[in-house]
């Protein structure tokens, strides 16, 4: 069972949710399992704070935080996990089943903040949203009916985190991982260097930005390594700007 301090490190992030009842159901599931940090990215309308299905979770719902972008919603997290069906996609991330992914999330929550992303009821998580994720979590539904209700998906994922006592084992102290905000700064510096070198062009810049963002997440960088790489790219950019002047 996850300790209360570990549960406080989880950020449940709902991206562009459309139905206030689903938001309320997600808040209620969080309250059921002892999680308290609900974040919403561009929620549809403002009526979600009156969601009737948030029985017993009105305080949690009232304290939910809104963000204009996924980048800002996960900026303080060292692990960002997306939830997505993969039947009609070719994911660019590692995809883990709920049982294995839940154990990894639980282990990380022992010491560092984690964001668990859920997409809108209509579209799910877009490729632009998934680019901020380190890997994806998959609920093993049947292929003929893969899509789940948002509130149900939140409840199942949170239950998985608390049901297995092995996730609460203390792990050896490891180097602190880079926050998502630091990874985004590194991504920006890499893109600046590519732009200055002439590698980027208008036709491919958007796809290159997504590929670079995913690449940085796959590196699983420590905070120290991210700082070192940012320093390297700042020097490269400075050198390139001097040569072009």
Tab-separated table of C-alpha atoms in Angstrom:
chain	number	residue	atom	x	y	z
A	1	UNK	CA	0.000	0.000	0.000
A	2	UNK	CA	1.337	3.400	-0.924
A	3	UNK	CA	2.069	5.654	2.026
A	4	UNK	CA	0.074	8.917	2.255
A	5	UNK	CA	3.197	10.949	1.451
A	6	UNK	CA	3.699	8.957	-1.769
A	7	UNK	CA	0.080	9.441	-2.810
A	8	UNK	CA	0.479	13.201	-2.445
A	9	UNK	CA	3.199	13.105	-5.105
A	10	UNK	CA	0.806	11.905	-7.828
A	11	UNK	CA	-0.716	14.530	-10.145
A	12	UNK	CA	-3.792	13.296	-12.001
A	13	UNK	CA	-3.957	15.438	-15.144
A	14	UNK	CA	-7.136	15.570	-17.249
A	15	UNK	CA	-6.410	17.066	-20.669
A	16	UNK	CA	-9.327	18.924	-22.309
A	17	UNK	CA	-12.087	17.067	-20.435
A	18	UNK	CA	-15.535	17.821	-21.845
A	19	UNK	CA	-18.056	16.336	-19.420
A	20	UNK	CA	-18.314	17.734	-15.879
A	21	UNK	CA	-19.797	14.428	-14.688
A	22	UNK	CA	-16.651	12.599	-15.798
A	23	UNK	CA	-14.478	15.142	-14.025
A	24	UNK	CA	-16.545	14.631	-10.911
A	25	UNK	CA	-16.236	10.854	-11.205
A	26	UNK	CA	-12.443	11.187	-11.535
A	27	UNK	CA	-12.345	13.391	-8.433
A	28	UNK	CA	-14.435	10.897	-6.498
A	29	UNK	CA	-12.112	8.033	-7.491
A	30	UNK	CA	-9.134	10.089	-6.343
A	31	UNK	CA	-10.796	10.668	-2.991
A	32	UNK	CA	-11.664	6.950	-2.706
A	33	UNK	CA	-8.030	5.936	-3.073
A	34	UNK	CA	-6.378	8.798	-1.176
A	35	UNK	CA	-4.988	10.956	-4.001
A	36	UNK	CA	-5.454	14.707	-3.803
A	37	UNK	CA	-3.770	16.583	-6.686
A	38	UNK	CA	-6.141	17.044	-9.618
A	39	UNK	CA	-4.989	19.169	-12.540
A	40	UNK	CA	-7.010	20.142	-15.609
A	41	UNK	CA	-5.668	21.363	-18.937
A	42	UNK	CA	-8.157	23.521	-20.858
A	43	UNK	CA	-11.309	21.922	-19.416
A	44	UNK	CA	-14.467	22.344	-21.480
A	45	UNK	CA	-16.455	25.105	-19.777
A	46	UNK	CA	-16.485	26.066	-16.119
A	47	UNK	CA	-19.375	23.907	-14.911
A	48	UNK	CA	-17.037	21.097	-13.851
A	49	UNK	CA	-16.754	22.545	-10.354
A	50	UNK	CA	-20.426	21.724	-9.862
A	51	UNK	CA	-20.104	18.121	-11.070
A	52	UNK	CA	-22.795	16.186	-9.261
A	53	UNK	CA	-20.983	12.868	-9.350
A	54	UNK	CA	-18.164	14.180	-7.142
A	55	UNK	CA	-19.962	12.894	-4.039
A	56	UNK	CA	-17.613	13.164	-1.072
A	57	UNK	CA	-14.946	14.890	-3.164
A	58	UNK	CA	-16.206	18.469	-3.299
A	59	UNK	CA	-13.124	19.832	-1.502
A	60	UNK	CA	-10.768	18.008	-3.863
A	61	UNK	CA	-12.714	19.262	-6.870
A	62	UNK	CA	-12.754	22.832	-5.564
A	63	UNK	CA	-8.966	22.747	-5.151
A	64	UNK	CA	-8.296	21.403	-8.646
A	65	UNK	CA	-5.820	23.524	-10.592
A	66	UNK	CA	-6.302	24.639	-14.185
A	67	UNK	CA	-3.431	24.982	-16.667
A	68	UNK	CA	-3.354	26.331	-20.235
A	69	UNK	CA	-0.966	23.626	-21.492
A	70	UNK	CA	0.300	20.142	-20.739
A	71	UNK	CA	3.833	21.500	-20.418
A	72	UNK	CA	2.828	23.701	-17.484
A	73	UNK	CA	0.670	21.023	-15.858
A	74	UNK	CA	3.575	18.540	-15.654
A	75	UNK	CA	6.455	20.983	-15.173
A	76	UNK	CA	7.266	19.837	-11.608
A	77	UNK	CA	7.158	16.096	-12.386
A	78	UNK	CA	10.099	13.788	-13.068
A	79	UNK	CA	7.946	11.071	-14.634
A	80	UNK	CA	5.025	11.738	-16.997
A	81	UNK	CA	2.886	8.760	-18.019
A	82	UNK	CA	0.151	8.951	-20.642
A	83	UNK	CA	-2.883	6.684	-20.843
A	84	UNK	CA	-3.923	5.820	-24.372
A	85	UNK	CA	-5.494	3.124	-26.478
A	86	UNK	CA	-3.094	1.922	-29.153
A	87	UNK	CA	-5.339	-0.077	-31.486
A	88	UNK	CA	-5.470	2.624	-34.167
A	89	UNK	CA	-2.065	4.149	-33.500
A	90	UNK	CA	1.592	3.426	-33.981
A	91	UNK	CA	2.920	4.707	-30.645
A	92	UNK	CA	6.375	6.265	-30.527
A	93	UNK	CA	6.713	5.356	-26.829
A	94	UNK	CA	7.151	2.239	-24.778
A	95	UNK	CA	3.682	0.910	-23.876
A	96	UNK	CA	3.311	-0.888	-20.549
A	97	UNK	CA	0.343	-2.871	-19.314
A	98	UNK	CA	-1.412	-1.632	-16.216
A	99	UNK	CA	0.172	-4.108	-13.803
A	100	UNK	CA	3.797	-3.431	-14.783
A	101	UNK	CA	3.295	0.288	-15.252
A	102	UNK	CA	1.561	0.605	-11.911
A	103	UNK	CA	4.557	-0.901	-10.133
A	104	UNK	CA	6.955	1.526	-11.823
A	105	UNK	CA	4.767	4.514	-10.962
A	106	UNK	CA	4.450	3.361	-7.368
A	107	UNK	CA	8.203	3.016	-7.034
A	108	UNK	CA	8.809	6.487	-8.440
A	109	UNK	CA	6.206	8.005	-6.088
A	110	UNK	CA	8.334	6.959	-3.122
A	111	UNK	CA	10.567	9.965	-3.742
A	112	UNK	CA	9.513	12.052	-6.769
A	113	UNK	CA	6.367	13.602	-8.289
A	114	UNK	CA	4.617	11.759	-11.112
A	115	UNK	CA	1.965	12.974	-13.571
A	116	UNK	CA	-0.656	10.559	-14.917
A	117	UNK	CA	-2.321	11.990	-18.036
A	118	UNK	CA	-5.821	11.222	-19.300
A	119	UNK	CA	-7.140	12.618	-22.573
A	120	UNK	CA	-10.524	14.062	-23.474
A	121	UNK	CA	-13.529	11.801	-23.842
A	122	UNK	CA	-13.795	12.587	-27.545
A	123	UNK	CA	-10.213	12.544	-28.825
A	124	UNK	CA	-8.004	11.071	-26.099
A	125	UNK	CA	-4.459	12.390	-25.852
A	126	UNK	CA	-3.149	14.055	-29.007
A	127	UNK	CA	0.333	13.371	-30.366
A	128	UNK	CA	1.359	16.810	-29.078
A	129	UNK	CA	0.271	15.770	-25.558
A	130	UNK	CA	1.941	12.369	-25.770
A	131	UNK	CA	5.238	14.045	-26.679
A	132	UNK	CA	5.562	15.133	-23.030
A	133	UNK	CA	5.251	11.531	-21.788
A	134	UNK	CA	8.105	9.199	-20.904
A	135	UNK	CA	5.973	6.125	-21.673
A	136	UNK	CA	2.348	5.024	-22.009
A	137	UNK	CA	0.089	2.997	-19.741
A	138	UNK	CA	-2.460	0.625	-21.268
A	139	UNK	CA	-5.512	-0.836	-19.598
A	140	UNK	CA	-5.969	-4.342	-21.111
A	141	UNK	CA	-9.444	-3.900	-22.595
A	142	UNK	CA	-10.621	-6.093	-25.474
A	143	UNK	CA	-9.701	-4.807	-28.958
A	144	UNK	CA	-13.346	-4.740	-30.088
A	145	UNK	CA	-14.203	-2.138	-27.415
A	146	UNK	CA	-10.983	-0.489	-26.285
A	147	UNK	CA	-12.182	2.978	-25.296
A	148	UNK	CA	-13.185	3.480	-21.649
A	149	UNK	CA	-15.180	6.101	-19.774
A	150	UNK	CA	-12.833	8.744	-18.376
A	151	UNK	CA	-13.929	8.367	-14.752
A	152	UNK	CA	-13.680	4.580	-14.930
A	153	UNK	CA	-10.205	4.730	-16.450
A	154	UNK	CA	-8.996	7.006	-13.640
A	155	UNK	CA	-10.475	4.695	-11.001
A	156	UNK	CA	-8.873	1.565	-12.483
A	157	UNK	CA	-5.430	3.164	-12.735
A	158	UNK	CA	-5.530	4.520	-9.183
A	159	UNK	CA	-6.721	1.189	-7.807
A	160	UNK	CA	-3.779	-0.515	-9.482
A	161	UNK	CA	-1.406	1.873	-7.724
A	162	UNK	CA	-2.708	1.061	-4.251
A	163	UNK	CA	-3.604	-2.635	-4.514
A	164	UNK	CA	-0.097	-4.135	-4.654
A	165	UNK	CA	1.902	-3.740	-1.455
A	166	UNK	CA	5.153	-4.356	-3.346
A	167	UNK	CA	5.012	-0.853	-4.837
A	168	UNK	CA	5.634	0.647	-1.411
A	169	UNK	CA	9.062	-0.928	-0.927
A	170	UNK	CA	11.800	1.553	-0.221
A	171	UNK	CA	14.276	1.733	-3.075
A	172	UNK	CA	17.950	2.679	-2.864
A	173	UNK	CA	18.547	6.395	-3.192
A	174	UNK	CA	19.073	7.300	-6.840
A	175	UNK	CA	20.009	10.560	-8.521
A	176	UNK	CA	17.058	12.922	-8.722
A	177	UNK	CA	15.472	12.830	-12.150
A	178	UNK	CA	15.062	15.952	-14.236
A	179	UNK	CA	11.737	17.729	-13.922
A	180	UNK	CA	9.541	18.008	-16.979
A	181	UNK	CA	10.165	21.767	-17.027
A	182	UNK	CA	13.918	21.145	-17.256
A	183	UNK	CA	13.417	18.611	-20.030
A	184	UNK	CA	11.343	21.157	-21.919
A	185	UNK	CA	14.102	23.775	-21.550
A	186	UNK	CA	16.600	21.223	-22.862
A	187	UNK	CA	14.285	20.463	-25.776
A	188	UNK	CA	14.094	24.171	-26.584
A	189	UNK	CA	17.867	24.522	-26.549
A	190	UNK	CA	18.294	21.503	-28.816
A	191	UNK	CA	15.798	22.938	-31.279
A	192	UNK	CA	17.545	26.325	-31.146
A	193	UNK	CA	20.843	24.621	-31.952
A	194	UNK	CA	19.271	22.695	-34.831
A	195	UNK	CA	17.736	25.913	-36.128
A	196	UNK	CA	21.026	27.803	-35.915
A	197	UNK	CA	22.865	25.000	-37.701
A	198	UNK	CA	20.389	25.014	-40.581
A	199	UNK	CA	19.070	21.536	-39.826
A	200	UNK	CA	15.490	22.714	-39.289
A	201	UNK	CA	13.325	23.981	-42.088
A	202	UNK	CA	9.775	25.312	-42.199
A	203	UNK	CA	8.346	22.129	-43.720
A	204	UNK	CA	9.658	19.693	-41.106
A	205	UNK	CA	10.052	21.880	-38.012
A	206	UNK	CA	6.823	20.738	-36.324
A	207	UNK	CA	7.539	17.017	-36.711
A	208	UNK	CA	11.172	17.506	-35.670
A	209	UNK	CA	10.034	19.288	-32.513
A	210	UNK	CA	7.794	16.341	-31.579
A	211	UNK	CA	10.551	13.799	-32.289
A	212	UNK	CA	13.068	15.806	-30.251
A	213	UNK	CA	10.663	16.124	-27.307
A	214	UNK	CA	10.036	12.371	-27.301
A	215	UNK	CA	13.765	11.652	-27.617
A	216	UNK	CA	14.596	13.767	-24.574
A	217	UNK	CA	12.017	11.863	-22.477
A	218	UNK	CA	13.386	8.495	-23.570
A	219	UNK	CA	16.844	9.437	-22.279
A	220	UNK	CA	15.548	9.245	-18.666
A	221	UNK	CA	17.942	12.003	-17.586
A	222	UNK	CA	18.898	12.901	-14.046
A	223	UNK	CA	18.603	16.545	-13.017
A	224	UNK	CA	22.401	16.855	-13.084
A	225	UNK	CA	22.734	15.345	-16.572
A	226	UNK	CA	20.024	17.643	-17.900
A	227	UNK	CA	21.927	20.661	-16.581
A	228	UNK	CA	25.138	19.432	-18.227
A	229	UNK	CA	23.424	18.961	-21.579
A	230	UNK	CA	21.786	22.382	-21.370
A	231	UNK	CA	25.190	23.925	-20.768
A	232	UNK	CA	26.597	22.101	-23.791
A	233	UNK	CA	23.831	23.293	-26.082
A	234	UNK	CA	24.061	26.861	-24.798
A	235	UNK	CA	27.749	26.830	-25.758
A	236	UNK	CA	26.956	25.383	-29.185
A	237	UNK	CA	24.307	28.052	-29.797
A	238	UNK	CA	26.714	30.809	-28.682
A	239	UNK	CA	29.427	29.474	-30.987
A	240	UNK	CA	27.067	29.204	-33.949
A	241	UNK	CA	25.719	32.712	-33.416
A	242	UNK	CA	29.275	34.091	-33.312
A	243	UNK	CA	30.203	32.406	-36.579
A	244	UNK	CA	27.098	33.705	-38.342
A	245	UNK	CA	27.638	37.330	-37.298
